[in-house]
Tab-separated table of C-alpha atoms in Angstrom:
chain	number	residue	atom	x	y	z
M	244	UNK	CA	-27.197	-8.654	-18.290
M	245	UNK	CA	-29.574	-6.000	-17.115
M	246	UNK	CA	-28.247	-2.841	-15.561
M	247	UNK	CA	-30.892	-0.631	-14.017
M	248	UNK	CA	-29.772	2.852	-15.076
M	249	UNK	CA	-32.784	4.571	-13.515
M	250	UNK	CA	-31.868	3.133	-10.152
M	251	UNK	CA	-28.255	4.159	-10.679
M	252	UNK	CA	-29.253	7.804	-11.254
M	253	UNK	CA	-31.735	7.806	-8.360
M	254	UNK	CA	-29.250	6.256	-5.934
M	255	UNK	CA	-26.518	8.656	-7.030
M	256	UNK	CA	-28.657	11.567	-5.852
M	257	UNK	CA	-29.583	9.850	-2.599
M	258	UNK	CA	-25.985	9.010	-1.787
M	259	UNK	CA	-24.518	12.508	-2.159
M	260	UNK	CA	-25.193	13.547	1.484
M	261	UNK	CA	-23.150	10.528	2.622
M	262	UNK	CA	-19.951	11.664	0.942
M	263	UNK	CA	-19.021	14.514	3.339
M	264	UNK	CA	-19.200	12.000	6.193
M	265	UNK	CA	-16.577	9.805	4.533
M	266	UNK	CA	-14.396	12.838	3.874
M	267	UNK	CA	-14.815	13.918	7.499
M	268	UNK	CA	-13.566	10.552	8.770
M	269	UNK	CA	-10.551	10.734	6.443
M	270	UNK	CA	-9.691	14.385	7.134
M	271	UNK	CA	-10.164	14.127	10.903
M	272	UNK	CA	-8.089	10.940	11.182
M	273	UNK	CA	-5.268	12.444	9.118
M	274	UNK	CA	-5.348	15.680	11.127
M	275	UNK	CA	-4.973	13.724	14.371
M	276	UNK	CA	-2.566	11.112	13.045
M	277	UNK	CA	-0.036	13.369	11.325
M	278	UNK	CA	1.255	15.023	14.534
M	279	UNK	CA	0.601	12.027	16.811
M	280	UNK	CA	2.162	9.580	14.373
M	281	UNK	CA	5.262	11.751	14.123
M	282	UNK	CA	5.559	12.067	17.912
M	283	UNK	CA	5.137	8.291	18.234
M	284	UNK	CA	7.900	7.711	15.709
M	285	UNK	CA	10.227	10.133	17.512
M	286	UNK	CA	9.450	8.615	20.920
M	287	UNK	CA	10.202	5.147	19.595
M	288	UNK	CA	13.395	6.279	17.896
M	289	UNK	CA	14.603	7.849	21.156
M	290	UNK	CA	13.802	4.665	23.100
M	291	UNK	CA	12.003	6.438	25.933
M	292	UNK	CA	11.777	3.976	28.797
M	293	UNK	CA	8.353	2.330	29.319
M	294	UNK	CA	6.771	4.597	26.729
M	295	UNK	CA	8.559	3.147	23.668
M	296	UNK	CA	7.699	-0.517	24.347
M	297	UNK	CA	4.099	0.463	25.100
M	298	UNK	CA	3.855	2.356	21.817
M	299	UNK	CA	5.495	-0.510	19.931
M	300	UNK	CA	2.904	-2.862	21.419
M	301	UNK	CA	0.009	-0.633	20.368
M	302	UNK	CA	1.357	-0.120	16.855
M	303	UNK	CA	1.899	-3.839	16.361
M	304	UNK	CA	-1.618	-4.560	17.606
M	305	UNK	CA	-3.120	-1.992	15.257
M	306	UNK	CA	-1.031	-3.096	12.259
M	307	UNK	CA	-1.384	-6.819	12.921
M	308	UNK	CA	-5.151	-7.221	13.137
M	309	UNK	CA	-7.915	-6.671	10.577
M	310	UNK	CA	-9.692	-3.316	10.632
M	311	UNK	CA	-13.073	-5.004	10.845
M	312	UNK	CA	-12.066	-6.836	14.030
M	313	UNK	CA	-10.847	-3.573	15.540
M	314	UNK	CA	-14.147	-1.995	14.584
M	315	UNK	CA	-16.129	-4.669	16.406
M	316	UNK	CA	-13.845	-4.539	19.454
M	317	UNK	CA	-14.179	-0.762	19.774
M	318	UNK	CA	-17.877	-0.858	19.025
M	319	UNK	CA	-18.380	-3.288	21.914
M	320	UNK	CA	-15.733	-2.029	24.309
M	321	UNK	CA	-16.084	1.741	24.200
M	322	UNK	CA	-19.740	1.928	25.326
M	323	UNK	CA	-18.884	-0.398	28.216
M	324	UNK	CA	-15.959	1.768	29.278
M	325	UNK	CA	-17.829	5.010	28.691
M	326	UNK	CA	-20.853	3.987	30.724
M	327	UNK	CA	-18.601	3.039	33.651
M	328	UNK	CA	-16.841	6.378	33.308
M	329	UNK	CA	-20.095	8.322	33.066
M	330	UNK	CA	-21.426	6.603	36.170
M	331	UNK	CA	-18.248	7.370	38.152
M	332	UNK	CA	-18.079	10.958	36.966
M	333	UNK	CA	-21.766	11.469	37.569
M	334	UNK	CA	-22.475	12.539	33.999
M	335	UNK	CA	-26.102	11.844	33.210
M	336	UNK	CA	-25.558	10.840	29.590
M	337	UNK	CA	-26.875	7.564	28.277
M	338	UNK	CA	-24.110	5.798	26.312
M	339	UNK	CA	-26.574	4.715	23.695
M	340	UNK	CA	-27.133	8.375	22.851
M	341	UNK	CA	-23.482	8.804	21.910
M	342	UNK	CA	-23.193	9.182	18.142
M	343	UNK	CA	-21.386	6.113	16.721
M	344	UNK	CA	-19.530	8.539	14.464
M	345	UNK	CA	-17.451	9.482	17.524
M	346	UNK	CA	-16.403	5.852	17.969
M	347	UNK	CA	-15.467	5.717	14.299
M	348	UNK	CA	-13.416	8.912	14.524
M	349	UNK	CA	-11.649	7.568	17.611
M	350	UNK	CA	-10.734	4.234	16.051
M	351	UNK	CA	-9.708	5.565	12.646
M	352	UNK	CA	-7.542	8.246	14.247
M	353	UNK	CA	-5.823	5.642	16.411
M	354	UNK	CA	-5.337	3.228	13.526
M	355	UNK	CA	-3.996	5.916	11.197
M	356	UNK	CA	-1.641	7.135	13.922
M	357	UNK	CA	-0.190	3.628	14.092
M	358	UNK	CA	0.191	3.450	10.303
M	359	UNK	CA	1.773	6.896	10.017
M	360	UNK	CA	4.133	6.262	12.924
M	361	UNK	CA	5.598	3.388	10.889
M	362	UNK	CA	5.811	5.612	7.816
M	363	UNK	CA	7.622	8.339	9.762
M	364	UNK	CA	9.850	5.835	11.543
M	365	UNK	CA	11.320	4.527	8.322
M	366	UNK	CA	11.415	8.042	6.836
M	367	UNK	CA	13.328	9.327	9.892
M	368	UNK	CA	15.928	6.613	9.416
M	369	UNK	CA	16.708	7.981	5.935
M	370	UNK	CA	17.935	11.251	7.488
M	371	UNK	CA	21.501	10.810	8.734
M	372	UNK	CA	22.138	11.184	12.470
M	373	UNK	CA	24.780	13.769	11.582
M	374	UNK	CA	22.064	16.204	10.523
M	375	UNK	CA	20.652	16.324	14.040
M	376	UNK	CA	24.104	16.580	15.608
M	377	UNK	CA	25.115	19.383	13.267
M	378	UNK	CA	21.899	21.273	13.970
M	379	UNK	CA	22.395	20.962	17.729
M	380	UNK	CA	26.020	22.084	17.381
M	381	UNK	CA	24.822	25.177	15.536
M	382	UNK	CA	22.810	26.069	18.605
M	383	UNK	CA	19.357	25.017	17.446
M	384	UNK	CA	17.093	23.520	20.065
M	385	UNK	CA	15.966	19.955	19.473
M	386	UNK	CA	12.478	21.069	18.450
M	387	UNK	CA	13.945	23.614	16.033
M	388	UNK	CA	16.265	20.981	14.602
M	389	UNK	CA	13.337	18.683	13.923
M	390	UNK	CA	11.143	21.364	12.373
M	391	UNK	CA	13.802	23.061	10.240
M	392	UNK	CA	16.303	20.330	9.427
M	393	UNK	CA	15.032	16.785	9.920
M	394	UNK	CA	11.357	16.958	8.912
M	395	UNK	CA	11.892	18.709	5.544
M	396	UNK	CA	14.454	16.052	4.572
M	397	UNK	CA	12.315	13.252	5.930
M	398	UNK	CA	9.313	14.257	3.829
M	399	UNK	CA	11.097	13.256	0.636
M	400	UNK	CA	11.038	9.617	1.748
M	401	UNK	CA	7.666	9.899	3.478
M	402	UNK	CA	5.524	11.392	0.725
M	403	UNK	CA	4.829	8.227	-1.289
M	404	UNK	CA	3.970	6.011	1.717
M	405	UNK	CA	1.892	8.885	3.141
M	406	UNK	CA	-0.194	8.877	-0.019
M	407	UNK	CA	-0.612	5.117	0.260
M	408	UNK	CA	-1.695	5.476	3.885
M	409	UNK	CA	-4.278	8.112	2.940
M	410	UNK	CA	-5.663	5.839	0.210
M	411	UNK	CA	-5.752	2.905	2.629
M	412	UNK	CA	-7.608	5.069	5.143
M	413	UNK	CA	-10.134	6.173	2.535
M	414	UNK	CA	-10.787	2.570	1.484
M	415	UNK	CA	-11.093	1.391	5.083
M	416	UNK	CA	-13.565	4.180	5.807
M	417	UNK	CA	-16.090	2.140	3.803
M	418	UNK	CA	-16.256	-0.029	6.948
M	419	UNK	CA	-17.625	2.627	9.341
M	420	UNK	CA	-21.009	1.372	8.272
M	421	UNK	CA	-20.384	-1.655	10.536
M	422	UNK	CA	-20.178	0.704	13.522
M	423	UNK	CA	-23.665	1.962	12.833
M	424	UNK	CA	-22.561	5.106	11.009
M	425	UNK	CA	-24.834	5.761	8.067
M	426	UNK	CA	-22.256	6.683	5.468
M	427	UNK	CA	-22.628	6.227	1.710
M	428	UNK	CA	-22.332	2.434	2.006
M	429	UNK	CA	-25.224	2.464	4.456
M	430	UNK	CA	-27.364	4.649	2.209
M	431	UNK	CA	-26.614	2.471	-0.808
M	432	UNK	CA	-27.477	-0.693	1.083
M	433	UNK	CA	-30.928	0.595	2.022
M	434	UNK	CA	-31.575	2.033	-1.446
M	435	UNK	CA	-30.460	-1.199	-3.125
M	436	UNK	CA	-32.427	-3.386	-0.736
M	437	UNK	CA	-35.766	-1.986	-1.898
M	438	UNK	CA	-35.629	-3.465	-5.398
M	439	UNK	CA	-32.697	-5.882	-5.027
M	440	UNK	CA	-30.428	-3.573	-7.066
M	441	UNK	CA	-27.315	-4.578	-5.154
M	442	UNK	CA	-25.059	-4.849	-8.183
M	443	UNK	CA	-25.953	-1.356	-9.435
M	444	UNK	CA	-25.650	-0.012	-5.891
M	445	UNK	CA	-22.141	-1.298	-5.323
M	446	UNK	CA	-21.096	-0.285	-8.841
M	447	UNK	CA	-22.134	3.229	-7.832
M	448	UNK	CA	-20.145	2.916	-4.600
M	449	UNK	CA	-17.103	1.850	-6.619
M	450	UNK	CA	-17.421	4.872	-8.916
M	451	UNK	CA	-17.624	7.223	-5.930
M	452	UNK	CA	-14.628	5.644	-4.185
M	453	UNK	CA	-12.580	5.757	-7.377
M	454	UNK	CA	-13.299	9.471	-7.790
M	455	UNK	CA	-12.434	10.206	-4.142
M	456	UNK	CA	-9.330	8.054	-4.319
M	457	UNK	CA	-7.989	9.589	-7.519
M	458	UNK	CA	-8.730	12.967	-5.923
M	459	UNK	CA	-6.586	12.129	-2.890
M	460	UNK	CA	-3.757	10.890	-5.127
M	461	UNK	CA	-4.050	14.044	-7.230
M	462	UNK	CA	-3.701	16.278	-4.171
M	463	UNK	CA	-0.586	14.403	-3.064
M	464	UNK	CA	0.951	14.682	-6.526
M	465	UNK	CA	0.279	18.423	-6.548
M	466	UNK	CA	1.894	18.962	-3.138
M	467	UNK	CA	4.849	16.803	-4.132
M	468	UNK	CA	5.401	18.801	-7.308
M	469	UNK	CA	5.356	22.061	-5.375
M	470	UNK	CA	7.815	20.680	-2.827
M	471	UNK	CA	10.127	19.573	-5.632
M	472	UNK	CA	10.008	23.036	-7.174
M	473	UNK	CA	11.019	24.471	-3.796
M	474	UNK	CA	13.973	22.106	-3.564
M	475	UNK	CA	15.107	22.940	-7.080
M	476	UNK	CA	14.930	26.672	-6.304
M	477	UNK	CA	17.061	26.169	-3.181
M	478	UNK	CA	19.617	24.160	-5.073
M	479	UNK	CA	19.975	26.812	-7.785
U	153	UNK	CA	-23.456	-6.501	30.465
U	154	UNK	CA	-20.278	-7.551	32.230
U	155	UNK	CA	-16.797	-8.384	31.103
U	156	UNK	CA	-15.454	-11.927	31.709
U	157	UNK	CA	-11.797	-12.125	30.650
U	158	UNK	CA	-11.678	-15.897	31.155
U	159	UNK	CA	-14.165	-16.371	28.317
U	160	UNK	CA	-11.580	-15.010	25.878
U	161	UNK	CA	-9.468	-18.127	26.441
U	162	UNK	CA	-12.472	-20.437	26.427
U	163	UNK	CA	-13.718	-19.246	23.050
U	164	UNK	CA	-10.368	-19.521	21.236
U	165	UNK	CA	-10.619	-23.289	20.497
U	166	UNK	CA	-14.129	-22.759	19.178
U	167	UNK	CA	-12.901	-20.027	16.845
U	168	UNK	CA	-9.877	-22.026	15.726
U	169	UNK	CA	-12.144	-24.666	14.270
U	170	UNK	CA	-12.480	-22.349	11.273
U	171	UNK	CA	-8.810	-21.424	11.071
U	172	UNK	CA	-8.467	-23.820	8.142
U	173	UNK	CA	-10.921	-21.842	6.001
U	174	UNK	CA	-9.023	-18.600	6.593
U	175	UNK	CA	-5.658	-20.202	5.834
U	176	UNK	CA	-6.928	-22.057	2.753
U	177	UNK	CA	-8.474	-18.905	1.365
U	178	UNK	CA	-5.252	-16.970	1.928
U	179	UNK	CA	-3.062	-19.711	0.447
U	180	UNK	CA	-5.243	-20.282	-2.621
U	181	UNK	CA	-5.525	-16.539	-3.195
U	182	UNK	CA	-1.753	-16.194	-2.910
U	183	UNK	CA	-1.251	-18.922	-5.527
U	184	UNK	CA	-3.760	-17.607	-8.064
U	185	UNK	CA	-2.905	-13.944	-7.553
U	186	UNK	CA	0.788	-14.697	-8.097
U	187	UNK	CA	-0.080	-16.255	-11.460
U	188	UNK	CA	-2.448	-13.413	-12.319
U	189	UNK	CA	0.066	-10.852	-11.072
U	190	UNK	CA	2.801	-12.419	-13.194
U	191	UNK	CA	0.539	-12.091	-16.222
U	192	UNK	CA	-0.133	-8.436	-15.433
U	193	UNK	CA	3.558	-7.772	-14.810
U	194	UNK	CA	4.370	-9.423	-18.144
U	195	UNK	CA	1.900	-7.057	-19.820
U	196	UNK	CA	3.391	-4.035	-18.022
U	197	UNK	CA	6.944	-4.917	-19.025
U	198	UNK	CA	6.000	-6.010	-22.533
U	199	UNK	CA	6.242	-4.180	-25.822
U	200	UNK	CA	2.518	-3.937	-26.551
U	201	UNK	CA	1.289	-0.445	-25.755
U	202	UNK	CA	-2.338	-1.537	-25.427
U	203	UNK	CA	-1.574	-4.345	-22.993
U	204	UNK	CA	0.668	-2.081	-20.951
U	205	UNK	CA	-2.033	0.599	-20.683
U	206	UNK	CA	-4.670	-1.993	-19.781
U	207	UNK	CA	-2.523	-3.582	-17.074
U	208	UNK	CA	-1.598	-0.208	-15.597
U	209	UNK	CA	-5.216	0.980	-15.624
U	210	UNK	CA	-6.323	-2.251	-13.958
U	211	UNK	CA	-3.753	-1.808	-11.196
U	212	UNK	CA	-4.668	1.851	-10.654
U	213	UNK	CA	-8.377	1.037	-10.350
U	214	UNK	CA	-7.957	-2.007	-8.093
U	215	UNK	CA	-5.586	-0.110	-5.802
U	216	UNK	CA	-8.447	2.298	-5.157
U	217	UNK	CA	-11.195	-0.289	-4.753
U	218	UNK	CA	-12.358	-0.973	-1.205
U	219	UNK	CA	-12.295	-4.729	-0.530
U	220	UNK	CA	-15.851	-4.684	0.729
U	221	UNK	CA	-17.174	-3.242	-2.532
U	222	UNK	CA	-15.222	-5.670	-4.702
U	223	UNK	CA	-16.576	-8.603	-2.678
U	224	UNK	CA	-20.150	-7.412	-3.122
U	225	UNK	CA	-19.642	-6.687	-6.815
U	226	UNK	CA	-18.359	-10.227	-7.389
U	227	UNK	CA	-21.065	-11.790	-5.272
U	228	UNK	CA	-23.956	-9.947	-6.912
U	229	UNK	CA	-22.412	-9.247	-10.301
U	230	UNK	CA	-20.875	-12.557	-11.407
U	231	UNK	CA	-24.139	-14.554	-11.460
U	232	UNK	CA	-25.711	-11.653	-13.378
U	233	UNK	CA	-22.860	-11.526	-15.867
U	234	UNK	CA	-22.826	-15.265	-16.487
U	235	UNK	CA	-26.584	-15.825	-16.606
U	236	UNK	CA	-26.935	-14.844	-20.307
U	237	UNK	CA	-24.243	-17.405	-21.144
U	238	UNK	CA	-26.379	-20.101	-19.613
U	239	UNK	CA	-24.047	-20.573	-16.679
U	240	UNK	CA	-25.761	-20.670	-13.311
U	241	UNK	CA	-23.374	-19.380	-10.667
U	242	UNK	CA	-25.954	-19.091	-7.927
U	243	UNK	CA	-24.795	-22.377	-6.479
U	244	UNK	CA	-21.127	-21.478	-6.513
U	245	UNK	CA	-19.717	-21.608	-3.001
U	246	UNK	CA	-18.974	-18.466	-1.038
U	247	UNK	CA	-15.410	-19.671	-0.834
U	248	UNK	CA	-15.142	-19.445	-4.635
U	249	UNK	CA	-16.625	-15.951	-4.702
U	250	UNK	CA	-14.178	-14.848	-2.024
U	251	UNK	CA	-11.310	-16.498	-3.873
U	252	UNK	CA	-12.209	-14.683	-7.102
U	253	UNK	CA	-12.584	-11.292	-5.400
U	254	UNK	CA	-9.331	-11.562	-3.468
U	255	UNK	CA	-7.445	-12.884	-6.493
U	256	UNK	CA	-8.597	-9.874	-8.516
U	257	UNK	CA	-7.544	-7.560	-5.695
U	258	UNK	CA	-4.287	-9.207	-4.716
U	259	UNK	CA	-3.281	-9.801	-8.332
U	260	UNK	CA	-2.878	-6.036	-8.744
U	261	UNK	CA	-0.593	-5.886	-5.704
U	262	UNK	CA	1.390	-8.933	-6.804
U	263	UNK	CA	1.905	-7.500	-10.286
U	264	UNK	CA	3.632	-4.496	-8.717
U	265	UNK	CA	5.768	-6.729	-6.489
U	266	UNK	CA	6.816	-8.835	-9.473
U	267	UNK	CA	7.384	-5.854	-11.766
U	268	UNK	CA	9.562	-3.952	-9.289
U	269	UNK	CA	11.541	-7.113	-8.522
U	270	UNK	CA	12.144	-7.822	-12.193
U	271	UNK	CA	13.258	-4.254	-12.796
U	272	UNK	CA	15.638	-4.324	-9.853
U	273	UNK	CA	17.628	-7.182	-11.377
U	274	UNK	CA	20.651	-6.023	-13.320
U	275	UNK	CA	20.269	-6.176	-17.118
U	276	UNK	CA	23.721	-7.699	-17.335
U	277	UNK	CA	22.391	-10.867	-15.713
U	278	UNK	CA	20.137	-11.519	-18.702
U	279	UNK	CA	22.911	-10.794	-21.161
U	280	UNK	CA	25.406	-12.982	-19.302
U	281	UNK	CA	22.930	-15.866	-19.227
U	282	UNK	CA	22.278	-15.481	-22.947
U	283	UNK	CA	26.026	-15.426	-23.609
U	284	UNK	CA	26.567	-18.780	-21.917
U	285	UNK	CA	23.776	-20.192	-24.066
U	286	UNK	CA	20.826	-20.343	-21.666
U	287	UNK	CA	17.314	-20.250	-23.056
U	288	UNK	CA	15.011	-17.488	-21.716
U	289	UNK	CA	13.227	-20.066	-19.576
U	290	UNK	CA	16.497	-21.389	-18.140
U	291	UNK	CA	17.561	-17.813	-17.412
U	292	UNK	CA	14.330	-17.204	-15.560
U	293	UNK	CA	14.495	-20.381	-13.519
U	294	UNK	CA	18.192	-20.523	-12.679
U	295	UNK	CA	19.279	-16.895	-12.614
U	296	UNK	CA	16.349	-14.536	-12.178
U	297	UNK	CA	14.026	-16.387	-9.792
U	298	UNK	CA	16.629	-17.220	-7.109
U	299	UNK	CA	17.657	-13.570	-6.970
U	300	UNK	CA	14.117	-12.315	-7.369
U	301	UNK	CA	12.703	-14.278	-4.462
U	302	UNK	CA	15.208	-12.704	-2.108
U	303	UNK	CA	14.522	-9.190	-3.384
U	304	UNK	CA	10.749	-9.702	-3.330
U	305	UNK	CA	10.528	-11.282	0.132
U	306	UNK	CA	9.880	-8.137	2.221
U	307	UNK	CA	7.172	-6.957	-0.194
U	308	UNK	CA	5.763	-10.451	-0.368
U	309	UNK	CA	5.491	-10.567	3.415
U	310	UNK	CA	3.646	-7.233	3.531
U	311	UNK	CA	1.294	-8.396	0.786
U	312	UNK	CA	0.554	-11.647	2.595
U	313	UNK	CA	-0.225	-9.863	5.862
U	314	UNK	CA	-2.456	-7.354	4.059
U	315	UNK	CA	-4.259	-10.201	2.331
U	316	UNK	CA	-4.814	-12.110	5.567
U	317	UNK	CA	-6.299	-9.021	7.173
U	318	UNK	CA	-8.465	-8.076	4.195
U	319	UNK	CA	-9.702	-11.665	3.815
U	320	UNK	CA	-11.517	-11.294	7.153
U	321	UNK	CA	-14.153	-9.350	5.201
U	322	UNK	CA	-15.335	-12.511	3.435
U	323	UNK	CA	-17.866	-12.932	6.232
U	324	UNK	CA	-19.872	-10.117	4.615
U	325	UNK	CA	-20.902	-12.483	1.806
U	326	UNK	CA	-21.488	-15.318	4.259
U	327	UNK	CA	-18.221	-17.246	4.313
U	328	UNK	CA	-17.692	-18.859	7.711
U	329	UNK	CA	-13.971	-18.355	8.273
U	330	UNK	CA	-12.440	-17.147	11.571
U	331	UNK	CA	-14.410	-13.919	11.429
U	332	UNK	CA	-17.603	-15.634	10.281
U	333	UNK	CA	-17.241	-18.172	13.084
U	334	UNK	CA	-16.961	-15.325	15.611
U	335	UNK	CA	-20.154	-13.756	14.286
U	336	UNK	CA	-21.868	-17.149	14.381
U	337	UNK	CA	-20.843	-17.861	17.971
U	338	UNK	CA	-22.036	-14.438	19.071
U	339	UNK	CA	-25.402	-14.767	17.360
U	340	UNK	CA	-25.870	-18.233	18.874
U	341	UNK	CA	-25.438	-16.588	22.275
U	342	UNK	CA	-27.884	-13.843	21.317
U	343	UNK	CA	-25.150	-11.226	21.250
U	344	UNK	CA	-23.725	-12.031	24.664
U	345	UNK	CA	-19.978	-11.792	25.259
U	346	UNK	CA	-19.362	-10.178	21.899
U	347	UNK	CA	-16.427	-8.160	23.201
U	348	UNK	CA	-14.671	-11.223	24.618
U	349	UNK	CA	-15.134	-13.113	21.355
U	350	UNK	CA	-13.723	-10.269	19.270
U	351	UNK	CA	-10.793	-9.902	21.661
U	352	UNK	CA	-10.056	-13.614	21.209
U	353	UNK	CA	-10.224	-13.056	17.460
U	354	UNK	CA	-7.790	-10.140	17.831
U	355	UNK	CA	-5.309	-12.448	19.578
U	356	UNK	CA	-5.604	-15.085	16.837
U	357	UNK	CA	-5.098	-12.648	13.961
U	358	UNK	CA	-2.249	-10.991	15.797
U	359	UNK	CA	-0.521	-14.326	16.274
U	360	UNK	CA	-1.024	-15.158	12.587
U	361	UNK	CA	0.464	-11.901	11.294
U	362	UNK	CA	3.317	-12.243	13.785
U	363	UNK	CA	4.053	-15.762	12.521
U	364	UNK	CA	4.035	-14.615	8.883
U	365	UNK	CA	6.430	-11.774	9.701
U	366	UNK	CA	8.748	-14.206	11.523
U	367	UNK	CA	8.618	-16.719	8.697
U	368	UNK	CA	9.480	-14.071	6.114
U	369	UNK	CA	12.472	-12.776	8.074
U	370	UNK	CA	13.662	-16.397	8.526
U	371	UNK	CA	13.420	-16.981	4.788
U	372	UNK	CA	15.184	-13.714	4.118
U	373	UNK	CA	18.108	-14.865	6.228
U	374	UNK	CA	18.126	-18.264	4.512
U	375	UNK	CA	18.098	-16.802	1.020
U	376	UNK	CA	20.511	-14.031	1.965
U	377	UNK	CA	23.100	-16.335	3.539
U	378	UNK	CA	24.955	-17.270	0.375
U	379	UNK	CA	24.595	-13.772	-0.958
U	380	UNK	CA	26.572	-12.049	1.797
U	381	UNK	CA	29.358	-14.658	1.734
U	382	UNK	CA	29.812	-14.055	-1.948
U	383	UNK	CA	29.794	-10.310	-1.424
U	384	UNK	CA	32.450	-10.628	1.256
U	385	UNK	CA	34.676	-12.724	-0.980
U	386	UNK	CA	34.293	-10.191	-3.755
U	387	UNK	CA	35.266	-7.313	-1.479
U	388	UNK	CA	38.963	-6.483	-1.574
């Protein structure tokens, strides 16, 4: 079996500029989805009329269909909707000039919000209802009760599934290429296509994703360890 | 470009013609990855340090491997790897390549499902079975499996849904399953009505994941029925 090492080294250099793009998709989606996912979980737990069923519908749709199908739906639907909106609003922007990265950020944020809302929903259920009642009795406002009492306890149950969700997001981000975003998969595909070095190319992609993925898991482990130290200090 | 909602319903029968491929791939993958996962779980629970480390490393790596990359690596790498052995895999069907890739991927997930299930069963069960003179195989078949299936069902359901969704990526190596059929239909119409076709696909996948979830909760009730009666009798 021949493995073209020269190509591997050359492609590794070419692919480096694509990595920040992947990290951007992951970081942006998490930044949007952490607060929104939590709010979604709270809204569903409180059974807000009309809003809760609508959110449940969206979450089920996002969790029940393949990411690649969602990508194609958004990729075809958003320009259609945007162009109608631009025409109505009188904005002279051609939809085809909109960077596909924006579509990717939109979809991945939405999808991650759905995933995290499920994570937070089950994590919320591990905190007894008495905690909230006790906090309210002590004169805390509901927002205070969530921030100071419920969320810190919830995080113990949420941290492992959160890490899984982040890893899932990172892996799925390899699909933004199908929305026309030239991320590292896109760069590798063009590089590999020149000399039919597809195997070496995707081996390189695997190495990069493994490094990124172990990095994400490492960060979560670090945060978890610090949180545990905090808990131990409180208990002492 | 205009949106014709009626076409969504019209295209569904055309898409469903390839439903069989999607279901076969998922079912065959489930079968083989359960066997492979059982092997990995056996290695993880076994006494051999080397096997345990290998199985754990395999799981850690595969958990971080994007499906897309694994598919490509199998598709481009396997013929390369087997060529020196005089085996020509270039004529192997895309279905087989997909099956191999998804078995490798899902096997890692299944090994964790099986391992955690095995560990959740009380040690006393094994000892009790040995005391009444059961062979290890009898213990597995009559005592461990019936309990294990019930414990594993929720995880099994999640794994199956994940697999079904991930399997939609097989179109990238040219398999014509549901997703591949959608791409084919769209290209036959020179890209027209892409959005409607993908929306139809969304509905189909959504229905499939919904059905799996329903089936699993049905089974859970069926397997749990005897369990709760016994628990009630045991309660004072």
